[in-house]
Amino acid sequence: MTSAESAPLLRRKRARHDPSGFTLTFLNPQLLRNLIEVVAGVLTETAVQVVVKDDFEGILIENLDVRGVCVVIAQLACKVTMNDRESRPRFTLPVETFLIALKQVLSHYTLEISMQADEADIMLTSLDTACSASLDVGGKIVTMTKLTTLHAPVEQVEFDTMTYAFTIQIKKNDLYSIVKSAKDYSANHITMSVYQQTVDDVVHIMYCLSCQGTSASSDYYFHSKVEQGVIKVETDDDATAGQLEFDESHLMLREMFNVQYILTFLKAMDHKMITLRLSKSKPLIVIYGLGAEDSFAMFILGGKTDESA
């Protein structure tokens, strides 16, 4: 990720097998489990790429879902050990199988994921290092699980940077509750709108979520604060903002997105703030922080041009 205003511009590619061997060490395996749980609702298979760069070391996922509707981009920092640090080995696993194996690893263990050069199997080894002064001393092996990688390539994406007009932060539970209500009303899409007006040189923003179902329709309005270019969706104590009236002349954008996909994104996420990026005629970006530096899951979902689409 680059800045709060930027997001990927996508190009498709095919994942290929790389014969380089490696070992990945996760001091907190719960973060990896959380990552796979979040993407499991969208992906059935995932190609994981091992990355070593000046500014990041860990794993990278850049996959397109089987329906070609949503792109998943995620990265998680970890220790990488391999002889050729210029290579970018990757492996592909069924998401469900990967998740089952990760659930066998307790959160206080250290997890090592390794692949020998020119082999197709992945080894997951959980270590109890509680009695060790450091990882170099080693630890007691608790479990070892061998996973067979998939030979069929998973469609991946490459991306450049494109600019987004609005970056919005909202509580996951608030957004999930609204989108869940839209589904209960049998709405296929939810509309996201941003209104803006300036009063006495102060910019005021209203973020609106709307749905039209077969049984009911709803509109949710949030007078929001702007801090360092980011719209904070929360109750605004500013009396002036609360008294402002917004109409179509203040509309900055209005886009529709698939209800079921957004619910799928949000379902496995913890109760925390998430980041949305919106711009006219561009995909919705949903970003979920994994609780570690340089680690996140990002979903990119194309919009709809009309409610019947």
PDB file of C-alpha atoms in Angstrom:
ATOM      1  CA  MET A   1       0.000   0.000   0.000  1.00  0.00           C
ATOM      2  CA  THR A   2       1.161   3.474  -0.691  1.00  0.00           C
ATOM      3  CA  SER A   3      -0.816   6.351   0.799  1.00  0.00           C
ATOM      4  CA  ALA A   4      -4.271   6.962   2.273  1.00  0.00           C
ATOM      5  CA  GLU A   5      -5.436   8.216  -1.114  1.00  0.00           C
ATOM      6  CA  SER A   6      -4.009   5.453  -3.313  1.00  0.00           C
ATOM      7  CA  ALA A   7      -4.996   1.893  -4.129  1.00  0.00           C
ATOM      8  CA  PRO A   8      -4.116  -0.820  -6.641  1.00  0.00           C
ATOM      9  CA  LEU A   9      -4.850  -0.744 -10.348  1.00  0.00           C
ATOM     10  CA  LEU A  10      -5.115  -4.379 -11.350  1.00  0.00           C
ATOM     11  CA  ARG A  11      -3.566  -6.524 -14.050  1.00  0.00           C
ATOM     12  CA  ARG A  12      -4.096 -10.288 -14.195  1.00  0.00           C
ATOM     13  CA  LYS A  13      -1.319 -12.864 -14.191  1.00  0.00           C
ATOM     14  CA  ARG A  14      -0.947 -16.586 -13.506  1.00  0.00           C
ATOM     15  CA  ALA A  15       0.791 -18.011 -10.459  1.00  0.00           C
ATOM     16  CA  ARG A  16       3.709 -20.295 -11.278  1.00  0.00           C
ATOM     17  CA  HIS A  17       5.655 -22.772  -9.187  1.00  0.00           C
ATOM     18  CA  ASP A  18       9.055 -21.612  -7.963  1.00  0.00           C
ATOM     19  CA  PRO A  19      11.569 -24.322  -6.976  1.00  0.00           C
ATOM     20  CA  SER A  20      13.366 -22.244  -4.299  1.00  0.00           C
ATOM     21  CA  GLY A  21      13.277 -23.580  -0.752  1.00  0.00           C
ATOM     22  CA  PHE A  22      12.403 -21.417   2.264  1.00  0.00           C
ATOM     23  CA  THR A  23      11.312 -21.303   5.909  1.00  0.00           C
ATOM     24  CA  LEU A  24       8.766 -18.825   7.268  1.00  0.00           C
ATOM     25  CA  THR A  25       8.718 -18.182  11.024  1.00  0.00           C
ATOM     26  CA  PHE A  26       5.613 -16.731  12.697  1.00  0.00           C
ATOM     27  CA  LEU A  27       6.039 -15.741  16.340  1.00  0.00           C
ATOM     28  CA  ASN A  28       2.306 -15.075  16.539  1.00  0.00           C
ATOM     29  CA  PRO A  29       0.572 -17.744  14.384  1.00  0.00           C
ATOM     30  CA  GLN A  30      -2.834 -16.356  15.360  1.00  0.00           C
ATOM     31  CA  LEU A  31      -2.255 -13.472  12.928  1.00  0.00           C
ATOM     32  CA  LEU A  32      -1.808 -15.911  10.041  1.00  0.00           C
ATOM     33  CA  ARG A  33      -4.910 -17.807  11.096  1.00  0.00           C
ATOM     34  CA  ASN A  34      -6.872 -14.534  11.232  1.00  0.00           C
ATOM     35  CA  LEU A  35      -5.681 -13.665   7.732  1.00  0.00           C
ATOM     36  CA  ILE A  36      -6.746 -16.995   6.244  1.00  0.00           C
ATOM     37  CA  GLU A  37     -10.098 -16.860   8.083  1.00  0.00           C
ATOM     38  CA  VAL A  38     -10.805 -13.435   6.582  1.00  0.00           C
ATOM     39  CA  VAL A  39      -9.999 -14.463   2.993  1.00  0.00           C
ATOM     40  CA  ALA A  40     -11.689 -17.881   3.308  1.00  0.00           C
ATOM     41  CA  GLY A  41     -15.106 -16.437   2.561  1.00  0.00           C
ATOM     42  CA  VAL A  42     -13.949 -15.262  -0.859  1.00  0.00           C
ATOM     43  CA  LEU A  43     -11.179 -17.636  -1.950  1.00  0.00           C
ATOM     44  CA  THR A  44     -11.241 -21.428  -2.234  1.00  0.00           C
ATOM     45  CA  GLU A  45      -7.556 -21.616  -3.161  1.00  0.00           C
ATOM     46  CA  THR A  46      -4.807 -19.140  -2.481  1.00  0.00           C
ATOM     47  CA  ALA A  47      -1.353 -18.595  -3.968  1.00  0.00           C
ATOM     48  CA  VAL A  48       1.047 -17.363  -1.292  1.00  0.00           C
ATOM     49  CA  GLN A  49       4.192 -15.565  -2.405  1.00  0.00           C
ATOM     50  CA  VAL A  50       7.301 -15.263  -0.220  1.00  0.00           C
ATOM     51  CA  VAL A  51       8.692 -11.727  -0.327  1.00  0.00           C
ATOM     52  CA  VAL A  52      11.959 -10.216   0.870  1.00  0.00           C
ATOM     53  CA  LYS A  53      12.380  -6.501   0.119  1.00  0.00           C
ATOM     54  CA  ASP A  54      14.126  -3.565   1.746  1.00  0.00           C
ATOM     55  CA  ASP A  55      10.874  -2.363   3.332  1.00  0.00           C
ATOM     56  CA  PHE A  56       9.010  -5.657   3.857  1.00  0.00           C
ATOM     57  CA  GLU A  57       9.671  -9.303   4.639  1.00  0.00           C
ATOM     58  CA  GLY A  58       6.899 -11.871   4.800  1.00  0.00           C
ATOM     59  CA  ILE A  59       4.095 -13.321   2.677  1.00  0.00           C
ATOM     60  CA  LEU A  60       1.939 -11.709  -0.005  1.00  0.00           C
ATOM     61  CA  ILE A  61      -1.421 -12.831  -1.419  1.00  0.00           C
ATOM     62  CA  GLU A  62      -2.764 -11.333  -4.655  1.00  0.00           C
ATOM     63  CA  ASN A  63      -5.670 -13.497  -5.846  1.00  0.00           C
ATOM     64  CA  LEU A  64      -8.816 -13.098  -7.927  1.00  0.00           C
ATOM     65  CA  ASP A  65     -11.908 -14.966  -6.710  1.00  0.00           C
ATOM     66  CA  VAL A  66     -13.324 -17.754  -8.882  1.00  0.00           C
ATOM     67  CA  ARG A  67     -16.209 -15.600 -10.119  1.00  0.00           C
ATOM     68  CA  GLY A  68     -13.857 -12.845 -11.221  1.00  0.00           C
ATOM     69  CA  VAL A  69     -15.761 -10.292  -9.125  1.00  0.00           C
ATOM     70  CA  CYS A  70     -13.434  -9.590  -6.211  1.00  0.00           C
ATOM     71  CA  VAL A  71      -9.680  -9.263  -5.760  1.00  0.00           C
ATOM     72  CA  VAL A  72      -7.965 -10.138  -2.479  1.00  0.00           C
ATOM     73  CA  ILE A  73      -4.622  -8.533  -1.660  1.00  0.00           C
ATOM     74  CA  ALA A  74      -3.062  -9.288   1.711  1.00  0.00           C
ATOM     75  CA  GLN A  75       0.342  -9.325   3.332  1.00  0.00           C
ATOM     76  CA  LEU A  76       1.669 -10.469   6.685  1.00  0.00           C
ATOM     77  CA  ALA A  77       5.132  -9.788   8.037  1.00  0.00           C
ATOM     78  CA  CYS A  78       7.219 -12.735   9.277  1.00  0.00           C
ATOM     79  CA  LYS A  79      10.836 -13.928   9.367  1.00  0.00           C
ATOM     80  CA  VAL A  80      11.961 -15.390   6.036  1.00  0.00           C
ATOM     81  CA  THR A  81      14.931 -17.761   5.740  1.00  0.00           C
ATOM     82  CA  MET A  82      16.121 -18.859   2.278  1.00  0.00           C
ATOM     83  CA  ASN A  83      19.385 -19.123   0.406  1.00  0.00           C
ATOM     84  CA  ASP A  84      18.379 -17.006  -2.573  1.00  0.00           C
ATOM     85  CA  ARG A  85      16.815 -13.894  -1.082  1.00  0.00           C
ATOM     86  CA  GLU A  86      16.333 -12.419  -4.548  1.00  0.00           C
ATOM     87  CA  SER A  87      13.864 -15.147  -5.532  1.00  0.00           C
ATOM     88  CA  ARG A  88      10.123 -15.008  -4.894  1.00  0.00           C
ATOM     89  CA  PRO A  89       8.959 -18.578  -4.260  1.00  0.00           C
ATOM     90  CA  ARG A  90       5.237 -19.223  -4.023  1.00  0.00           C
ATOM     91  CA  PHE A  91       2.937 -22.069  -3.139  1.00  0.00           C
ATOM     92  CA  THR A  92      -0.775 -22.713  -3.668  1.00  0.00           C
ATOM     93  CA  LEU A  93      -3.028 -24.394  -1.098  1.00  0.00           C
ATOM     94  CA  PRO A  94      -6.761 -25.065  -0.677  1.00  0.00           C
ATOM     95  CA  VAL A  95      -7.907 -22.421   1.797  1.00  0.00           C
ATOM     96  CA  GLU A  96     -10.049 -24.823   3.831  1.00  0.00           C
ATOM     97  CA  THR A  97      -7.195 -27.322   4.268  1.00  0.00           C
ATOM     98  CA  PHE A  98      -4.751 -24.553   5.168  1.00  0.00           C
ATOM     99  CA  LEU A  99      -7.149 -23.211   7.794  1.00  0.00           C
ATOM    100  CA  ILE A 100      -7.742 -26.631   9.360  1.00  0.00           C
ATOM    101  CA  ALA A 101      -3.982 -27.076   9.784  1.00  0.00           C
ATOM    102  CA  LEU A 102      -3.580 -23.618  11.307  1.00  0.00           C
ATOM    103  CA  LYS A 103      -6.325 -24.284  13.857  1.00  0.00           C
ATOM    104  CA  GLN A 104      -4.154 -27.086  15.308  1.00  0.00           C
ATOM    105  CA  VAL A 105      -1.472 -24.532  16.259  1.00  0.00           C
ATOM    106  CA  LEU A 106      -1.979 -22.841  19.624  1.00  0.00           C
ATOM    107  CA  SER A 107      -1.524 -19.076  19.649  1.00  0.00           C
ATOM    108  CA  HIS A 108       1.428 -19.127  22.079  1.00  0.00           C
ATOM    109  CA  TYR A 109       3.458 -21.521  19.901  1.00  0.00           C
ATOM    110  CA  THR A 110       5.888 -20.508  17.175  1.00  0.00           C
ATOM    111  CA  LEU A 111       4.926 -21.690  13.707  1.00  0.00           C
ATOM    112  CA  GLU A 112       7.378 -22.581  10.961  1.00  0.00           C
ATOM    113  CA  ILE A 113       6.205 -23.121   7.381  1.00  0.00           C
ATOM    114  CA  SER A 114       8.873 -24.628   5.176  1.00  0.00           C
ATOM    115  CA  MET A 115       9.349 -25.993   1.682  1.00  0.00           C
ATOM    116  CA  GLN A 116      12.421 -27.820   0.481  1.00  0.00           C
ATOM    117  CA  ALA A 117      13.887 -26.854  -2.887  1.00  0.00           C
ATOM    118  CA  ASP A 118      12.250 -28.631  -5.843  1.00  0.00           C
ATOM    119  CA  GLU A 119       9.611 -30.257  -3.620  1.00  0.00           C
ATOM    120  CA  ALA A 120       5.859 -29.743  -3.806  1.00  0.00           C
ATOM    121  CA  ASP A 121       4.924 -30.298  -0.150  1.00  0.00           C
ATOM    122  CA  ILE A 122       4.642 -27.648   2.556  1.00  0.00           C
ATOM    123  CA  MET A 123       5.544 -28.561   6.152  1.00  0.00           C
ATOM    124  CA  LEU A 124       3.863 -26.775   9.074  1.00  0.00           C
ATOM    125  CA  THR A 125       5.781 -27.242  12.330  1.00  0.00           C
ATOM    126  CA  SER A 126       4.595 -25.808  15.638  1.00  0.00           C
ATOM    127  CA  LEU A 127       7.245 -25.249  18.305  1.00  0.00           C
ATOM    128  CA  ASP A 128       6.920 -24.632  22.021  1.00  0.00           C
ATOM    129  CA  THR A 129       9.702 -22.113  22.585  1.00  0.00           C
ATOM    130  CA  ALA A 130       8.585 -21.054  26.072  1.00  0.00           C
ATOM    131  CA  CYS A 131      11.716 -22.516  27.643  1.00  0.00           C
ATOM    132  CA  SER A 132      14.069 -21.182  24.975  1.00  0.00           C
ATOM    133  CA  ALA A 133      15.932 -17.923  25.262  1.00  0.00           C
ATOM    134  CA  SER A 134      15.568 -17.292  21.530  1.00  0.00           C
ATOM    135  CA  LEU A 135      14.488 -18.956  18.312  1.00  0.00           C
ATOM    136  CA  ASP A 136      18.126 -19.866  17.647  1.00  0.00           C
ATOM    137  CA  VAL A 137      18.011 -22.212  20.646  1.00  0.00           C
ATOM    138  CA  GLY A 138      15.045 -24.017  19.087  1.00  0.00           C
ATOM    139  CA  GLY A 139      12.032 -25.438  20.853  1.00  0.00           C
ATOM    140  CA  LYS A 140      10.034 -28.571  21.441  1.00  0.00           C
ATOM    141  CA  ILE A 141       8.224 -29.761  18.303  1.00  0.00           C
ATOM    142  CA  VAL A 142       4.526 -30.101  19.124  1.00  0.00           C
ATOM    143  CA  THR A 143       2.940 -30.826  15.736  1.00  0.00           C
ATOM    144  CA  MET A 144       4.116 -31.415  12.181  1.00  0.00           C
ATOM    145  CA  THR A 145       1.642 -31.274   9.313  1.00  0.00           C
ATOM    146  CA  LYS A 146       2.491 -31.894   5.671  1.00  0.00           C
ATOM    147  CA  LEU A 147       0.278 -30.198   3.073  1.00  0.00           C
ATOM    148  CA  THR A 148       0.355 -31.041  -0.616  1.00  0.00           C
ATOM    149  CA  THR A 149       0.388 -27.945  -2.783  1.00  0.00           C
ATOM    150  CA  LEU A 150      -1.801 -27.525  -5.835  1.00  0.00           C
ATOM    151  CA  HIS A 151      -0.231 -27.733  -9.271  1.00  0.00           C
ATOM    152  CA  ALA A 152      -3.043 -25.893 -11.051  1.00  0.00           C
ATOM    153  CA  PRO A 153      -2.215 -22.172 -11.247  1.00  0.00           C
ATOM    154  CA  VAL A 154      -4.379 -19.700  -9.331  1.00  0.00           C
ATOM    155  CA  GLU A 155      -5.169 -16.467 -11.101  1.00  0.00           C
ATOM    156  CA  GLN A 156      -3.269 -13.606  -9.491  1.00  0.00           C
ATOM    157  CA  VAL A 157      -3.090  -9.890 -10.107  1.00  0.00           C
ATOM    158  CA  GLU A 158      -0.404  -7.288 -10.493  1.00  0.00           C
ATOM    159  CA  PHE A 159      -1.192  -3.704  -9.672  1.00  0.00           C
ATOM    160  CA  ASP A 160      -0.120  -0.159 -10.158  1.00  0.00           C
ATOM    161  CA  THR A 161      -1.335   2.841  -8.160  1.00  0.00           C
ATOM    162  CA  MET A 162      -4.502   4.831  -8.768  1.00  0.00           C
ATOM    163  CA  THR A 163      -5.840   7.777  -6.782  1.00  0.00           C
ATOM    164  CA  TYR A 164      -8.971   7.652  -4.623  1.00  0.00           C
ATOM    165  CA  ALA A 165     -11.053  10.693  -3.655  1.00  0.00           C
ATOM    166  CA  PHE A 166     -12.235   9.591  -0.192  1.00  0.00           C
ATOM    167  CA  THR A 167     -10.732   7.482   2.589  1.00  0.00           C
ATOM    168  CA  ILE A 168     -13.303   6.525   5.231  1.00  0.00           C
ATOM    169  CA  GLN A 169     -12.829   4.867   8.613  1.00  0.00           C
ATOM    170  CA  ILE A 170     -15.829   3.158  10.192  1.00  0.00           C
ATOM    171  CA  LYS A 171     -16.366   0.637  12.970  1.00  0.00           C
ATOM    172  CA  LYS A 172     -16.682  -2.868  11.576  1.00  0.00           C
ATOM    173  CA  ASN A 173     -19.747  -3.646  13.693  1.00  0.00           C
ATOM    174  CA  ASP A 174     -21.595  -0.529  12.524  1.00  0.00           C
ATOM    175  CA  LEU A 175     -21.002  -1.310   8.857  1.00  0.00           C
ATOM    176  CA  TYR A 176     -21.761  -5.015   9.280  1.00  0.00           C
ATOM    177  CA  SER A 177     -25.074  -4.288  11.040  1.00  0.00           C
ATOM    178  CA  ILE A 178     -26.215  -1.980   8.231  1.00  0.00           C
ATOM    179  CA  VAL A 179     -25.202  -4.326   5.421  1.00  0.00           C
ATOM    180  CA  LYS A 180     -26.786  -7.275   7.254  1.00  0.00           C
ATOM    181  CA  SER A 181     -30.046  -5.306   7.466  1.00  0.00           C
ATOM    182  CA  ALA A 182     -29.837  -4.673   3.715  1.00  0.00           C
ATOM    183  CA  LYS A 183     -29.590  -8.410   3.118  1.00  0.00           C
ATOM    184  CA  ASP A 184     -32.521  -9.060   5.470  1.00  0.00           C
ATOM    185  CA  TYR A 185     -34.550  -6.614   3.359  1.00  0.00           C
ATOM    186  CA  SER A 186     -33.590  -8.732   0.299  1.00  0.00           C
ATOM    187  CA  ALA A 187     -31.516  -5.915  -1.179  1.00  0.00           C
ATOM    188  CA  ASN A 188     -28.875  -7.064  -3.663  1.00  0.00           C
ATOM    189  CA  HIS A 189     -26.780  -3.903  -3.447  1.00  0.00           C
ATOM    190  CA  ILE A 190     -25.991  -1.168  -0.968  1.00  0.00           C
ATOM    191  CA  THR A 191     -25.443   2.428  -2.073  1.00  0.00           C
ATOM    192  CA  MET A 192     -22.616   4.482  -0.574  1.00  0.00           C
ATOM    193  CA  SER A 193     -22.835   8.263  -0.930  1.00  0.00           C
ATOM    194  CA  VAL A 194     -20.614  11.118   0.212  1.00  0.00           C
ATOM    195  CA  TYR A 195     -21.930  14.660   0.611  1.00  0.00           C
ATOM    196  CA  GLN A 196     -19.762  17.689   1.289  1.00  0.00           C
ATOM    197  CA  GLN A 197     -20.353  21.357   2.013  1.00  0.00           C
ATOM    198  CA  THR A 198     -18.276  24.186   3.411  1.00  0.00           C
ATOM    199  CA  VAL A 199     -19.562  26.540   6.115  1.00  0.00           C
ATOM    200  CA  ASP A 200     -17.379  29.385   7.405  1.00  0.00           C
ATOM    201  CA  ASP A 201     -14.348  27.803   5.710  1.00  0.00           C
ATOM    202  CA  VAL A 202     -14.982  24.520   7.529  1.00  0.00           C
ATOM    203  CA  VAL A 203     -15.554  21.392   5.412  1.00  0.00           C
ATOM    204  CA  HIS A 204     -18.404  19.158   6.598  1.00  0.00           C
ATOM    205  CA  ILE A 205     -18.886  15.607   5.321  1.00  0.00           C
ATOM    206  CA  MET A 206     -21.899  13.328   5.465  1.00  0.00           C
ATOM    207  CA  TYR A 207     -21.492   9.622   4.656  1.00  0.00           C
ATOM    208  CA  CYS A 208     -24.689   7.799   3.710  1.00  0.00           C
ATOM    209  CA  LEU A 209     -25.514   4.097   3.328  1.00  0.00           C
ATOM    210  CA  SER A 210     -28.767   3.207   1.553  1.00  0.00           C
ATOM    211  CA  CYS A 211     -30.528   0.044   0.434  1.00  0.00           C
ATOM    212  CA  GLN A 212     -33.686  -0.773  -1.482  1.00  0.00           C
ATOM    213  CA  GLY A 213     -35.067  -4.244  -0.822  1.00  0.00           C
ATOM    214  CA  THR A 214     -38.231  -6.062  -1.790  1.00  0.00           C
ATOM    215  CA  SER A 215     -39.772  -5.555   1.645  1.00  0.00           C
ATOM    216  CA  ALA A 216     -38.287  -2.267   2.844  1.00  0.00           C
ATOM    217  CA  SER A 217     -35.716   0.444   2.230  1.00  0.00           C
ATOM    218  CA  SER A 218     -33.373   2.214   4.624  1.00  0.00           C
ATOM    219  CA  ASP A 219     -31.019   5.203   4.674  1.00  0.00           C
ATOM    220  CA  TYR A 220     -28.307   5.694   7.288  1.00  0.00           C
ATOM    221  CA  TYR A 221     -26.651   9.105   7.664  1.00  0.00           C
ATOM    222  CA  PHE A 222     -23.367   9.858   9.429  1.00  0.00           C
ATOM    223  CA  HIS A 223     -22.124  13.412   9.999  1.00  0.00           C
ATOM    224  CA  SER A 224     -18.414  12.711   9.955  1.00  0.00           C
ATOM    225  CA  LYS A 225     -15.186  14.378  11.011  1.00  0.00           C
ATOM    226  CA  VAL A 226     -12.261  14.851   8.658  1.00  0.00           C
ATOM    227  CA  GLU A 227      -8.829  14.329  10.235  1.00  0.00           C
ATOM    228  CA  GLN A 228      -5.697  14.525   8.073  1.00  0.00           C
ATOM    229  CA  GLY A 229      -7.733  13.827   4.966  1.00  0.00           C
ATOM    230  CA  VAL A 230      -9.497  10.760   6.443  1.00  0.00           C
ATOM    231  CA  ILE A 231     -13.269  10.759   7.041  1.00  0.00           C
ATOM    232  CA  LYS A 232     -13.976   9.463  10.556  1.00  0.00           C
ATOM    233  CA  VAL A 233     -17.488   8.001  10.666  1.00  0.00           C
ATOM    234  CA  GLU A 234     -18.741   8.628  14.192  1.00  0.00           C
ATOM    235  CA  THR A 235     -21.124  10.890  16.130  1.00  0.00           C
ATOM    236  CA  ASP A 236     -20.070  14.479  15.516  1.00  0.00           C
ATOM    237  CA  ASP A 237     -20.283  16.765  18.546  1.00  0.00           C
ATOM    238  CA  ASP A 238     -20.111  19.824  16.303  1.00  0.00           C
ATOM    239  CA  ALA A 239     -23.556  21.448  16.698  1.00  0.00           C
ATOM    240  CA  THR A 240     -23.225  23.197  13.347  1.00  0.00           C
ATOM    241  CA  ALA A 241     -22.642  19.909  11.531  1.00  0.00           C
ATOM    242  CA  GLY A 242     -25.657  18.386  13.232  1.00  0.00           C
ATOM    243  CA  GLN A 243     -27.870  21.232  12.021  1.00  0.00           C
ATOM    244  CA  LEU A 244     -26.634  21.254   8.427  1.00  0.00           C
ATOM    245  CA  GLU A 245     -28.917  20.087   5.660  1.00  0.00           C
ATOM    246  CA  PHE A 246     -27.402  18.164   2.770  1.00  0.00           C
ATOM    247  CA  ASP A 247     -29.081  17.822  -0.609  1.00  0.00           C
ATOM    248  CA  GLU A 248     -28.168  16.601  -4.102  1.00  0.00           C
ATOM    249  CA  SER A 249     -26.197  19.780  -4.786  1.00  0.00           C
ATOM    250  CA  HIS A 250     -23.711  18.648  -2.144  1.00  0.00           C
ATOM    251  CA  LEU A 251     -23.352  15.120  -3.545  1.00  0.00           C
ATOM    252  CA  MET A 252     -19.726  14.189  -4.290  1.00  0.00           C
ATOM    253  CA  LEU A 253     -20.234  10.548  -5.272  1.00  0.00           C
ATOM    254  CA  ARG A 254     -22.764   7.733  -5.204  1.00  0.00           C
ATOM    255  CA  GLU A 255     -21.806   4.120  -5.952  1.00  0.00           C
ATOM    256  CA  MET A 256     -23.506   0.722  -5.478  1.00  0.00           C
ATOM    257  CA  PHE A 257     -21.837  -2.494  -4.339  1.00  0.00           C
ATOM    258  CA  ASN A 258     -22.860  -6.109  -3.834  1.00  0.00           C
ATOM    259  CA  VAL A 259     -24.316  -6.780  -0.369  1.00  0.00           C
ATOM    260  CA  GLN A 260     -23.303 -10.449  -0.126  1.00  0.00           C
ATOM    261  CA  TYR A 261     -19.661  -9.817  -0.963  1.00  0.00           C
ATOM    262  CA  ILE A 262     -19.350  -7.045   1.631  1.00  0.00           C
ATOM    263  CA  LEU A 263     -20.935  -9.283   4.266  1.00  0.00           C
ATOM    264  CA  THR A 264     -18.485 -12.030   3.374  1.00  0.00           C
ATOM    265  CA  PHE A 265     -15.563  -9.627   3.803  1.00  0.00           C
ATOM    266  CA  LEU A 266     -16.747  -8.415   7.192  1.00  0.00           C
ATOM    267  CA  LYS A 267     -17.942 -11.661   8.759  1.00  0.00           C
ATOM    268  CA  ALA A 268     -14.572 -13.005   9.941  1.00  0.00           C
ATOM    269  CA  MET A 269     -13.100  -9.624  10.909  1.00  0.00           C
ATOM    270  CA  ASP A 270     -12.574  -8.665  14.553  1.00  0.00           C
ATOM    271  CA  HIS A 271     -14.499  -5.818  16.121  1.00  0.00           C
ATOM    272  CA  LYS A 272     -12.286  -2.931  15.088  1.00  0.00           C
ATOM    273  CA  MET A 273     -12.062   0.001  12.709  1.00  0.00           C
ATOM    274  CA  ILE A 274     -11.846  -0.746   9.011  1.00  0.00           C
ATOM    275  CA  THR A 275     -10.893   1.563   6.150  1.00  0.00           C
ATOM    276  CA  LEU A 276     -12.908   2.123   2.969  1.00  0.00           C
ATOM    277  CA  ARG A 277     -11.733   3.909  -0.158  1.00  0.00           C
ATOM    278  CA  LEU A 278     -14.278   5.405  -2.516  1.00  0.00           C
ATOM    279  CA  SER A 279     -14.051   7.261  -5.786  1.00  0.00           C
ATOM    280  CA  LYS A 280     -16.465   7.843  -8.659  1.00  0.00           C
ATOM    281  CA  SER A 281     -16.664   4.893 -11.088  1.00  0.00           C
ATOM    282  CA  LYS A 282     -13.928   2.966  -9.245  1.00  0.00           C
ATOM    283  CA  PRO A 283     -14.032  -0.267  -7.213  1.00  0.00           C
ATOM    284  CA  LEU A 284     -14.672  -0.210  -3.485  1.00  0.00           C
ATOM    285  CA  ILE A 285     -11.565  -0.869  -1.380  1.00  0.00           C
ATOM    286  CA  VAL A 286     -12.040  -2.502   2.052  1.00  0.00           C
ATOM    287  CA  ILE A 287      -8.886  -2.636   4.212  1.00  0.00           C
ATOM    288  CA  TYR A 288      -8.580  -4.616   7.426  1.00  0.00           C
ATOM    289  CA  GLY A 289      -5.501  -4.275   9.630  1.00  0.00           C
ATOM    290  CA  LEU A 290      -4.176  -7.560  11.013  1.00  0.00           C
ATOM    291  CA  GLY A 291      -2.688  -6.034  14.148  1.00  0.00           C
ATOM    292  CA  ALA A 292       0.956  -6.104  13.077  1.00  0.00           C
ATOM    293  CA  GLU A 293       3.107  -3.596  11.238  1.00  0.00           C
ATOM    294  CA  ASP A 294       2.850  -3.763   7.424  1.00  0.00           C
ATOM    295  CA  SER A 295       0.185  -6.480   7.695  1.00  0.00           C
ATOM    296  CA  PHE A 296      -3.327  -6.203   6.269  1.00  0.00           C
ATOM    297  CA  ALA A 297      -6.054  -7.813   4.169  1.00  0.00           C
ATOM    298  CA  MET A 298      -7.557  -5.758   1.357  1.00  0.00           C
ATOM    299  CA  PHE A 299     -10.627  -6.548  -0.739  1.00  0.00           C
ATOM    300  CA  ILE A 300     -11.331  -4.830  -4.059  1.00  0.00           C
ATOM    301  CA  LEU A 301     -14.942  -5.024  -5.246  1.00  0.00           C
ATOM    302  CA  GLY A 302     -16.306  -3.595  -8.475  1.00  0.00           C
ATOM    303  CA  GLY A 303     -19.458  -1.465  -8.339  1.00  0.00           C
ATOM    304  CA  LYS A 304     -22.821  -1.689 -10.101  1.00  0.00           C
ATOM    305  CA  THR A 305     -24.134   0.867 -12.572  1.00  0.00           C
ATOM    306  CA  ASP A 306     -27.795   0.434 -11.540  1.00  0.00           C
ATOM    307  CA  GLU A 307     -29.887  -1.392  -8.956  1.00  0.00           C
ATOM    308  CA  SER A 308     -31.033  -4.052 -11.393  1.00  0.00           C
ATOM    309  CA  ALA A 309     -27.506  -5.004 -12.450  1.00  0.00           C
TER     310      ALA A 309
END
